[in-house]
Amino acid sequence: KSSVQTIGEEQIQNPYTELLVLKGHQDIVRFLVQIDDYRFASAGDDGIIFLWNAQTGEKLFELYGHTHKITAIAPFSSSDTSEEQTHLILTASADRTVIVWDCTSGRQVQKVSCFHSTVKCLTVLQRLDVWLSGGSDLCVWNRKLDLLCKTSHLTDAGISALVELPRNCVAAAVGKELIIFRLMTSNDGSEGWNILEVKRLVDHQDNILSLVSVNDLTFVTGSHVGELIVWDALDWTKQASECNFWDSSVHPDVQPEIKLSQSRNETSVQHLTSDEECVFAAVGKGIYVYNLQMRRVIACQRTAHDSSVLHIEKLPNRQLISCSEDGSVRIWELREKQQLPAEPVPTGFFNMWGFGRANRQASQAAKKMQENTPMYFLELVGDLIGHSSAVQMFLYFGELGLATCSADHLIILWKDGERESRLRSLTLFQKLAQNGDLQIR
């Protein structure tokens, strides 16, 4: 029997009571990227990019140019002050090309076809007005798609993820290694660039699956065997780590499960997101809240879904959204537990029997720490059932709703039912008033 929480039809705190199903893709939809306040792009294994209106669900453009599946996508807005801001998107494909698209016209601006391997990740450095492509090499490009510089061949596995760091640096995940690169402009006044390998961090025991920047001082990585490491973003030293996400003895409020062995996919850190205070980790089937100041997990839902959690985001309020291979999308609220009188925490065998003054002091110190540390829990407040296959990721558009994409080839726009009802009523009243049919009695 599954120990996953369930929620009934009465979902009072779930505003998403209406949905729009967007069709067009012919294969798994893996990526959604926000263009501006009301537009987004979708891409996946069919190699086609669609541009959508998040308010109406209208399909704006179909972009054809790739011959294989899309492997990475990134928005790239112009920073020119002399003209109106132009919204561009970059797409990389297994056909070993990268294309720049104009989101206003739906046209292909430029195409790069000089890659020796598939580009697995794209990162835009807005401050330097350049973008990076990561595969078997790390390449730096300008807005005109001129190759400014590149690294020598790294590994056959290549770069799987990139994150921007301060001081013109980036961290690249290459297998189980984290490589720090620094971008430098030439000293001779020319437009030349150099990219230097600064440091290799080998603290992870397995492949790094997720990278997230917390702020200018901190970034976090997660691996295939459930390691989470907090790094200093300036000197790249290891600040803290958590390697026991699946260990019920570390998280006593989690019900233990009897298993002969722990398979790796149940402990892998599939996705990370953060705010200034916490890191939110999708680990196996569960979601965990890791407090950066306390350096520990303060809340968890070990079986948040029936299958692996693929994507997690923190909303502006105290809510989280997660989506899973099981096809579900769930809304959680982080709440503080009502504190009960704390029991003394044993610190060893002798302390069980109360031997020794030092043990009593340790017990009192542990009790005081328990009393002063707020405890949290994740409560399920909404369950969005609409997809028939794995939900890959989602985009949160505030009052415009939520967009989800799935292996069922569909995109669903989840809408706030009350808001949509008010808007329809308002539109109807405006039409009646214009036609002179509205009579107030």
Short mmCIF file of C-alpha atoms in Angstrom, two decimals:
data_model
loop_
_atom_site.label_atom_id
_atom_site.label_comp_id
_atom_site.label_asym_id
_atom_site.label_seq_id
_atom_site.Cartn_x
_atom_site.Cartn_y
_atom_site.Cartn_z
CA LYS A 1 0.00 0.00 0.00
CA SER A 2 1.33 3.42 -0.93
CA SER A 3 2.13 5.82 1.89
CA VAL A 4 1.63 8.84 -0.38
CA GLN A 5 -0.74 11.46 1.02
CA THR A 6 -4.10 11.84 -0.65
CA ILE A 7 -6.45 14.79 -0.80
CA GLY A 8 -10.18 14.58 -1.45
CA GLU A 9 -12.31 16.49 -3.92
CA GLU A 10 -12.70 19.32 -1.42
CA GLN A 11 -9.55 21.31 -2.12
CA ILE A 12 -10.40 24.64 -0.51
CA GLN A 13 -6.88 26.09 -0.85
CA ASN A 14 -6.39 25.01 -4.46
CA PRO A 15 -7.39 27.88 -6.79
CA TYR A 16 -6.75 25.92 -10.02
CA THR A 17 -10.26 24.69 -10.79
CA GLU A 18 -10.21 25.36 -14.54
CA LEU A 19 -7.84 24.11 -17.19
CA LEU A 20 -7.02 24.70 -20.85
CA VAL A 21 -5.41 21.87 -22.81
CA LEU A 22 -2.91 23.07 -25.44
CA LYS A 23 -2.24 20.66 -28.29
CA GLY A 24 0.37 20.77 -31.02
CA HIS A 25 3.40 18.76 -29.97
CA GLN A 26 3.86 15.27 -31.42
CA ASP A 27 6.20 13.91 -28.73
CA ILE A 28 7.34 14.43 -25.13
CA VAL A 29 7.27 18.12 -24.10
CA ARG A 30 10.32 18.60 -21.86
CA PHE A 31 10.86 22.35 -21.66
CA LEU A 32 8.87 25.47 -20.88
CA VAL A 33 10.52 28.88 -20.77
CA GLN A 34 8.98 32.24 -19.92
CA ILE A 35 9.46 35.00 -22.51
CA ASP A 36 7.67 37.88 -20.74
CA ASP A 37 4.70 38.43 -18.41
CA TYR A 38 2.22 36.65 -20.68
CA ARG A 39 4.16 34.58 -23.25
CA PHE A 40 6.06 31.31 -23.00
CA ALA A 41 7.74 28.79 -25.28
CA SER A 42 7.52 25.00 -25.23
CA ALA A 43 9.88 22.44 -26.76
CA GLY A 44 10.63 18.74 -26.64
CA ASP A 45 11.45 15.58 -28.51
CA ASP A 46 9.60 16.50 -31.73
CA GLY A 47 12.13 19.30 -32.39
CA ILE A 48 9.39 21.94 -32.78
CA ILE A 49 9.16 25.08 -30.63
CA PHE A 50 5.74 26.57 -29.91
CA LEU A 51 5.08 30.07 -28.58
CA TRP A 52 1.92 30.49 -26.47
CA ASN A 53 -0.16 33.19 -24.80
CA ALA A 54 -0.43 32.23 -21.12
CA GLN A 55 -3.63 34.22 -20.61
CA THR A 56 -5.70 32.84 -23.50
CA GLY A 57 -3.87 29.64 -24.42
CA GLU A 58 -3.57 30.91 -28.00
CA LYS A 59 -0.80 29.39 -30.12
CA LEU A 60 1.26 32.33 -31.40
CA PHE A 61 3.95 30.64 -33.53
CA GLU A 62 5.29 27.25 -34.57
CA LEU A 63 9.05 27.36 -35.04
CA TYR A 64 10.61 24.79 -37.37
CA GLY A 65 14.37 24.51 -37.84
CA HIS A 66 15.66 21.56 -35.85
CA THR A 67 15.68 18.00 -37.17
CA HIS A 68 16.12 16.21 -33.83
CA LYS A 69 14.88 16.62 -30.26
CA ILE A 70 15.46 19.84 -28.32
CA THR A 71 18.09 19.43 -25.58
CA ALA A 72 18.18 22.95 -24.07
CA ILE A 73 16.32 26.25 -24.29
CA ALA A 74 16.98 29.72 -22.83
CA PRO A 75 15.45 33.22 -23.15
CA PHE A 76 17.82 35.93 -24.39
CA SER A 77 16.39 39.46 -24.21
CA SER A 78 18.26 42.35 -25.77
CA SER A 79 19.68 45.01 -23.50
CA ASP A 80 19.87 47.75 -26.14
CA THR A 81 18.59 51.04 -24.75
CA SER A 82 18.33 52.67 -28.17
CA GLU A 83 15.45 50.46 -29.30
CA GLU A 84 12.55 48.53 -27.90
CA GLN A 85 13.53 45.43 -26.00
CA THR A 86 13.52 42.44 -28.31
CA HIS A 87 12.78 39.02 -26.89
CA LEU A 88 14.84 36.17 -28.29
CA ILE A 89 15.11 32.49 -27.39
CA LEU A 90 18.01 30.11 -27.91
CA THR A 91 17.34 26.45 -28.64
CA ALA A 92 19.85 23.60 -28.81
CA SER A 93 19.16 20.23 -30.40
CA ALA A 94 20.52 16.72 -30.78
CA ASP A 95 21.10 17.70 -34.43
CA ARG A 96 24.17 19.59 -33.06
CA THR A 97 22.83 23.03 -33.89
CA VAL A 98 21.78 26.09 -31.88
CA ILE A 99 19.17 28.48 -33.30
CA VAL A 100 18.27 32.01 -32.20
CA TRP A 101 14.59 32.89 -32.66
CA ASP A 102 12.79 36.24 -32.60
CA CYS A 103 9.72 35.85 -30.39
CA THR A 104 7.90 38.85 -31.90
CA SER A 105 8.06 37.70 -35.53
CA GLY A 106 8.56 33.97 -34.99
CA ARG A 107 11.50 34.03 -37.38
CA GLN A 108 14.82 32.26 -37.21
CA VAL A 109 17.47 34.93 -36.63
CA GLN A 110 20.58 32.79 -36.94
CA LYS A 111 21.79 29.21 -36.76
CA VAL A 112 25.09 27.76 -35.53
CA SER A 113 26.12 24.34 -36.86
CA CYS A 114 29.77 24.03 -35.84
CA PHE A 115 29.33 21.82 -32.75
CA HIS A 116 31.18 18.51 -32.44
CA SER A 117 28.60 17.11 -30.00
CA THR A 118 25.09 17.80 -28.69
CA VAL A 119 24.72 20.99 -26.64
CA LYS A 120 23.16 19.92 -23.33
CA CYS A 121 22.79 23.30 -21.63
CA LEU A 122 22.56 27.00 -22.46
CA THR A 123 23.19 29.88 -20.06
CA VAL A 124 22.86 33.60 -20.78
CA LEU A 125 25.12 36.04 -18.91
CA GLN A 126 23.09 39.23 -19.33
CA ARG A 127 25.64 41.43 -17.58
CA LEU A 128 28.38 40.50 -20.07
CA ASP A 129 25.90 40.29 -22.98
CA VAL A 130 27.18 36.82 -23.92
CA TRP A 131 25.78 33.30 -23.79
CA LEU A 132 27.39 29.95 -23.07
CA SER A 133 26.80 26.53 -24.62
CA GLY A 134 27.82 23.41 -22.75
CA GLY A 135 28.50 20.00 -24.28
CA SER A 136 31.84 18.29 -24.77
CA ASP A 137 33.22 21.89 -24.76
CA LEU A 138 32.24 25.13 -23.07
CA CYS A 139 31.80 27.84 -25.71
CA VAL A 140 31.27 31.60 -25.25
CA TRP A 141 29.23 33.49 -27.87
CA ASN A 142 28.17 37.10 -28.40
CA ARG A 143 24.78 38.34 -29.55
CA LYS A 144 25.79 38.08 -33.22
CA LEU A 145 26.64 34.39 -32.65
CA ASP A 146 30.36 34.93 -33.06
CA LEU A 147 32.36 32.31 -31.15
CA LEU A 148 34.47 34.34 -28.71
CA CYS A 149 36.36 31.45 -27.10
CA LYS A 150 36.01 27.81 -26.07
CA THR A 151 37.60 25.26 -23.76
CA SER A 152 39.51 22.25 -24.97
CA HIS A 153 37.57 18.96 -25.12
CA LEU A 154 36.49 18.14 -21.55
CA THR A 155 34.99 14.63 -21.49
CA ASP A 156 32.79 12.50 -23.67
CA ALA A 157 30.05 12.85 -21.04
CA GLY A 158 30.23 16.62 -21.42
CA ILE A 159 28.73 19.46 -19.40
CA SER A 160 25.25 18.63 -18.09
CA ALA A 161 24.48 21.86 -16.19
CA LEU A 162 25.81 25.41 -15.79
CA VAL A 163 25.27 28.10 -13.19
CA GLU A 164 26.50 31.71 -13.19
CA LEU A 165 28.74 32.80 -10.29
CA PRO A 166 30.09 36.23 -9.25
CA ARG A 167 33.30 37.74 -10.69
CA ASN A 168 32.63 36.55 -14.25
CA CYS A 169 32.76 32.88 -13.23
CA VAL A 170 30.57 29.88 -14.01
CA ALA A 171 30.32 26.43 -12.44
CA ALA A 172 29.94 23.51 -14.85
CA ALA A 173 28.80 20.02 -13.86
CA VAL A 174 30.89 17.44 -15.72
CA GLY A 175 30.02 13.97 -14.45
CA LYS A 176 30.78 13.94 -10.73
CA GLU A 177 33.16 16.90 -11.02
CA LEU A 178 32.33 20.58 -10.66
CA ILE A 179 34.62 22.77 -12.78
CA ILE A 180 34.91 26.51 -12.12
CA PHE A 181 35.67 28.64 -15.20
CA ARG A 182 36.43 32.38 -15.36
CA LEU A 183 35.65 34.55 -18.39
CA MET A 184 38.22 37.24 -19.12
CA THR A 185 38.46 39.96 -21.74
CA SER A 186 41.78 40.49 -23.49
CA ASN A 187 44.14 43.04 -21.99
CA ASP A 188 45.25 44.44 -25.35
CA GLY A 189 42.01 46.36 -25.89
CA SER A 190 40.75 44.03 -28.62
CA GLU A 191 37.41 42.25 -28.43
CA GLY A 192 39.11 38.94 -27.66
CA TRP A 193 37.98 36.74 -24.79
CA ASN A 194 39.57 33.95 -22.82
CA ILE A 195 38.01 31.25 -20.68
CA LEU A 196 40.21 29.82 -17.95
CA GLU A 197 39.71 26.71 -15.83
CA VAL A 198 40.20 27.92 -12.25
CA LYS A 199 39.38 24.95 -10.04
CA ARG A 200 38.02 21.39 -10.03
CA LEU A 201 35.83 20.32 -7.11
CA VAL A 202 35.63 16.54 -6.61
CA ASP A 203 33.54 16.28 -3.44
CA HIS A 204 30.59 14.46 -5.06
CA GLN A 205 30.59 10.67 -5.17
CA ASP A 206 28.37 10.42 -8.26
CA ASN A 207 27.12 12.45 -11.22
CA ILE A 208 25.86 15.96 -10.45
CA LEU A 209 22.25 16.25 -11.65
CA SER A 210 21.22 19.70 -10.41
CA LEU A 211 22.77 23.11 -9.80
CA VAL A 212 21.15 26.22 -8.34
CA SER A 213 22.44 29.68 -7.41
CA VAL A 214 21.04 30.91 -4.09
CA ASN A 215 22.59 34.41 -4.08
CA ASP A 216 25.94 36.11 -4.79
CA LEU A 217 27.53 34.22 -1.90
CA THR A 218 26.12 30.70 -2.20
CA PHE A 219 25.27 28.01 -4.71
CA VAL A 220 24.13 24.41 -4.22
CA THR A 221 24.62 21.12 -6.10
CA GLY A 222 22.79 17.79 -5.92
CA SER A 223 23.94 14.37 -7.12
CA HIS A 224 22.60 11.02 -8.31
CA VAL A 225 23.20 9.37 -4.92
CA GLY A 226 21.37 12.02 -2.90
CA GLU A 227 24.22 14.31 -1.89
CA LEU A 228 23.43 18.00 -1.48
CA ILE A 229 26.46 20.30 -1.11
CA VAL A 230 26.34 24.01 -0.24
CA TRP A 231 29.25 25.97 -1.76
CA ASP A 232 30.74 29.41 -1.22
CA ALA A 233 30.25 31.21 -4.56
CA LEU A 234 33.36 33.40 -4.11
CA ASP A 235 36.11 30.97 -3.07
CA TRP A 236 34.29 27.72 -4.04
CA THR A 237 34.82 26.03 -0.68
CA LYS A 238 32.37 23.47 0.68
CA GLN A 239 30.18 25.10 3.35
CA ALA A 240 27.82 22.28 4.30
CA SER A 241 26.40 19.02 3.00
CA GLU A 242 23.42 16.71 3.47
CA CYS A 243 23.78 13.08 2.42
CA ASN A 244 21.05 11.33 4.41
CA PHE A 245 17.81 12.35 2.70
CA TRP A 246 16.57 8.75 2.64
CA ASP A 247 17.68 7.87 6.20
CA SER A 248 14.60 7.84 8.48
CA SER A 249 16.80 7.93 11.59
CA VAL A 250 18.00 11.38 10.54
CA HIS A 251 14.43 12.59 9.97
CA PRO A 252 12.50 10.96 12.83
CA ASP A 253 9.14 12.45 11.86
CA VAL A 254 9.26 10.44 8.64
CA GLN A 255 7.76 6.96 8.69
CA PRO A 256 10.49 4.37 8.03
CA GLU A 257 10.04 1.92 5.17
CA ILE A 258 11.25 -1.67 5.28
CA LYS A 259 13.33 -2.31 2.18
CA LEU A 260 16.05 -4.81 1.32
CA SER A 261 18.00 -2.26 -0.68
CA GLN A 262 17.78 1.39 -1.67
CA SER A 263 17.82 1.92 -5.41
CA ARG A 264 19.66 4.98 -6.67
CA ASN A 265 16.76 6.64 -8.43
CA GLU A 266 14.98 6.83 -5.06
CA THR A 267 17.77 9.01 -3.66
CA SER A 268 18.83 11.09 -6.67
CA VAL A 269 18.46 14.88 -6.45
CA GLN A 270 16.51 15.57 -9.64
CA HIS A 271 15.89 19.28 -9.13
CA LEU A 272 16.81 22.12 -6.79
CA THR A 273 15.33 25.55 -6.25
CA SER A 274 15.85 28.10 -3.51
CA ASP A 275 15.00 31.36 -1.85
CA GLU A 276 17.37 33.35 0.37
CA GLU A 277 16.53 31.18 3.38
CA CYS A 278 16.11 27.59 2.17
CA VAL A 279 16.93 25.14 -0.59
CA PHE A 280 14.03 23.00 -1.82
CA ALA A 281 15.14 19.63 -3.15
CA ALA A 282 13.32 17.04 -5.24
CA VAL A 283 14.90 13.80 -3.98
CA GLY A 284 13.55 10.52 -5.31
CA LYS A 285 9.80 10.52 -4.63
CA GLY A 286 10.13 13.14 -1.90
CA ILE A 287 10.59 16.86 -1.36
CA TYR A 288 12.89 18.28 1.32
CA VAL A 289 13.33 21.77 2.75
CA TYR A 290 16.95 22.44 3.74
CA ASN A 291 17.55 25.56 5.86
CA LEU A 292 20.82 27.21 4.89
CA GLN A 293 21.39 28.96 8.22
CA MET A 294 20.59 25.93 10.39
CA ARG A 295 22.33 23.64 7.86
CA ARG A 296 19.75 20.92 8.19
CA VAL A 297 16.46 19.64 6.77
CA ILE A 298 13.61 21.41 8.58
CA ALA A 299 10.70 19.73 6.75
CA CYS A 300 10.19 16.87 4.35
CA GLN A 301 7.61 14.78 2.58
CA ARG A 302 9.44 11.56 1.83
CA THR A 303 6.74 10.15 -0.43
CA ALA A 304 5.30 13.32 -1.93
CA HIS A 305 4.41 11.45 -5.15
CA ASP A 306 4.10 7.85 -6.31
CA SER A 307 7.16 8.24 -8.59
CA SER A 308 10.23 10.47 -8.87
CA VAL A 309 9.70 14.21 -8.45
CA LEU A 310 11.04 15.92 -11.59
CA HIS A 311 10.56 19.62 -10.82
CA ILE A 312 9.89 21.77 -7.77
CA GLU A 313 9.33 25.53 -7.32
CA LYS A 314 8.75 27.85 -4.39
CA LEU A 315 5.86 30.29 -4.85
CA PRO A 316 5.92 33.88 -3.51
CA ASN A 317 3.80 32.74 -0.55
CA ARG A 318 4.76 29.81 1.70
CA GLN A 319 3.69 27.30 -0.92
CA LEU A 320 5.62 24.82 -3.07
CA ILE A 321 4.59 23.10 -6.29
CA SER A 322 6.00 19.74 -7.36
CA CYS A 323 5.43 17.52 -10.40
CA SER A 324 6.27 13.89 -10.93
CA GLU A 325 6.73 10.95 -13.26
CA ASP A 326 3.38 9.70 -11.95
CA GLY A 327 1.60 12.47 -13.92
CA SER A 328 0.54 14.53 -10.91
CA VAL A 329 1.15 18.14 -9.94
CA ARG A 330 0.81 18.94 -6.24
CA ILE A 331 0.65 22.10 -4.15
CA TRP A 332 2.19 22.07 -0.66
CA GLU A 333 2.18 24.59 2.15
CA LEU A 334 5.12 24.93 4.55
CA ARG A 335 3.66 25.27 8.03
CA GLU A 336 5.15 25.54 11.48
CA LYS A 337 4.34 22.76 13.92
CA GLN A 338 2.78 23.53 17.27
CA GLN A 339 5.60 22.95 19.74
CA LEU A 340 5.08 20.23 22.32
CA PRO A 341 7.14 19.97 25.51
CA ALA A 342 10.46 18.55 24.34
CA GLU A 343 11.84 15.29 25.64
CA PRO A 344 15.55 15.17 26.53
CA VAL A 345 17.58 13.88 23.60
CA PRO A 346 19.91 10.93 24.42
CA THR A 347 23.53 11.58 23.41
CA GLY A 348 24.90 8.11 24.07
CA PHE A 349 24.53 4.81 25.92
CA PHE A 350 25.34 6.13 29.38
CA ASN A 351 23.00 9.05 28.97
CA MET A 352 20.12 6.56 28.59
CA TRP A 353 20.54 5.81 32.30
CA GLY A 354 21.33 9.39 33.33
CA PHE A 355 24.92 8.73 34.40
CA GLY A 356 27.23 11.68 34.88
CA ARG A 357 26.87 15.42 35.26
CA ALA A 358 28.23 16.10 31.76
CA ASN A 359 25.51 13.98 30.27
CA ARG A 360 22.81 15.86 32.18
CA GLN A 361 24.24 19.15 30.87
CA ALA A 362 24.34 17.79 27.34
CA SER A 363 20.76 16.65 27.74
CA GLN A 364 19.68 20.11 28.93
CA ALA A 365 21.54 21.79 26.05
CA ALA A 366 19.89 19.46 23.55
CA LYS A 367 16.49 20.12 25.14
CA LYS A 368 17.04 23.89 24.94
CA MET A 369 18.03 23.63 21.29
CA GLN A 370 14.89 21.61 20.58
CA GLU A 371 12.71 24.19 22.28
CA ASN A 372 14.27 27.10 20.36
CA THR A 373 14.21 25.43 16.94
CA PRO A 374 10.93 25.80 15.06
CA MET A 375 9.70 22.60 13.41
CA TYR A 376 7.91 22.65 10.09
CA PHE A 377 5.86 20.27 7.99
CA LEU A 378 4.59 20.19 4.41
CA GLU A 379 0.83 19.94 4.08
CA LEU A 380 -0.78 18.87 0.81
CA VAL A 381 -3.31 21.55 -0.15
CA GLY A 382 -3.89 20.84 -3.85
CA ASP A 383 -3.70 17.99 -6.35
CA LEU A 384 -3.86 18.82 -10.07
CA ILE A 385 -4.85 15.72 -12.03
CA GLY A 386 -4.93 16.26 -15.78
CA HIS A 387 -1.91 14.66 -17.43
CA SER A 388 -1.81 10.98 -18.30
CA SER A 389 1.98 10.66 -18.24
CA ALA A 390 5.11 12.10 -16.55
CA VAL A 391 4.91 15.87 -15.95
CA GLN A 392 8.34 17.19 -16.90
CA MET A 393 8.18 20.73 -15.54
CA PHE A 394 5.95 23.77 -15.07
CA LEU A 395 5.93 27.58 -15.16
CA TYR A 396 4.19 29.78 -12.60
CA PHE A 397 2.58 32.91 -14.09
CA GLY A 398 1.12 34.41 -10.92
CA GLU A 399 -2.52 35.39 -11.41
CA LEU A 400 -2.45 34.07 -15.00
CA GLY A 401 -2.05 30.56 -13.61
CA LEU A 402 0.26 27.62 -14.07
CA ALA A 403 1.56 25.93 -17.25
CA THR A 404 2.59 22.25 -17.15
CA CYS A 405 4.15 20.05 -19.84
CA SER A 406 4.19 16.28 -20.06
CA ALA A 407 5.25 13.09 -21.81
CA ASP A 408 1.61 12.83 -23.00
CA HIS A 409 2.51 15.52 -25.62
CA LEU A 410 0.18 18.05 -23.93
CA ILE A 411 0.56 21.39 -22.21
CA ILE A 412 -2.07 22.33 -19.65
CA LEU A 413 -2.81 25.86 -18.46
CA TRP A 414 -4.28 25.69 -14.95
CA LYS A 415 -6.45 28.69 -14.14
CA ASP A 416 -7.87 30.28 -11.00
CA GLY A 417 -11.57 29.43 -11.45
CA GLU A 418 -12.92 32.36 -9.41
CA ARG A 419 -10.75 34.87 -11.27
CA GLU A 420 -11.73 33.48 -14.69
CA SER A 421 -15.43 33.59 -13.71
CA ARG A 422 -15.12 37.26 -12.66
CA LEU A 423 -13.36 38.12 -15.93
CA ARG A 424 -16.09 36.42 -17.99
CA SER A 425 -18.81 38.27 -16.06
CA LEU A 426 -17.00 41.58 -16.55
CA THR A 427 -16.61 40.96 -20.29
CA LEU A 428 -20.30 40.06 -20.58
CA PHE A 429 -21.39 43.23 -18.74
CA GLN A 430 -19.14 45.36 -20.98
CA LYS A 431 -20.64 43.81 -24.13
CA LEU A 432 -24.18 44.32 -22.88
CA ALA A 433 -23.40 47.93 -21.99
CA GLN A 434 -21.93 48.57 -25.44
CA ASN A 435 -24.97 47.08 -27.17
CA GLY A 436 -27.36 49.03 -24.95
CA ASP A 437 -28.93 45.80 -23.67
CA LEU A 438 -28.01 46.44 -20.05
CA GLN A 439 -30.97 47.89 -18.13
CA ILE A 440 -30.58 48.57 -14.43
CA ARG A 441 -33.88 48.24 -12.60
#
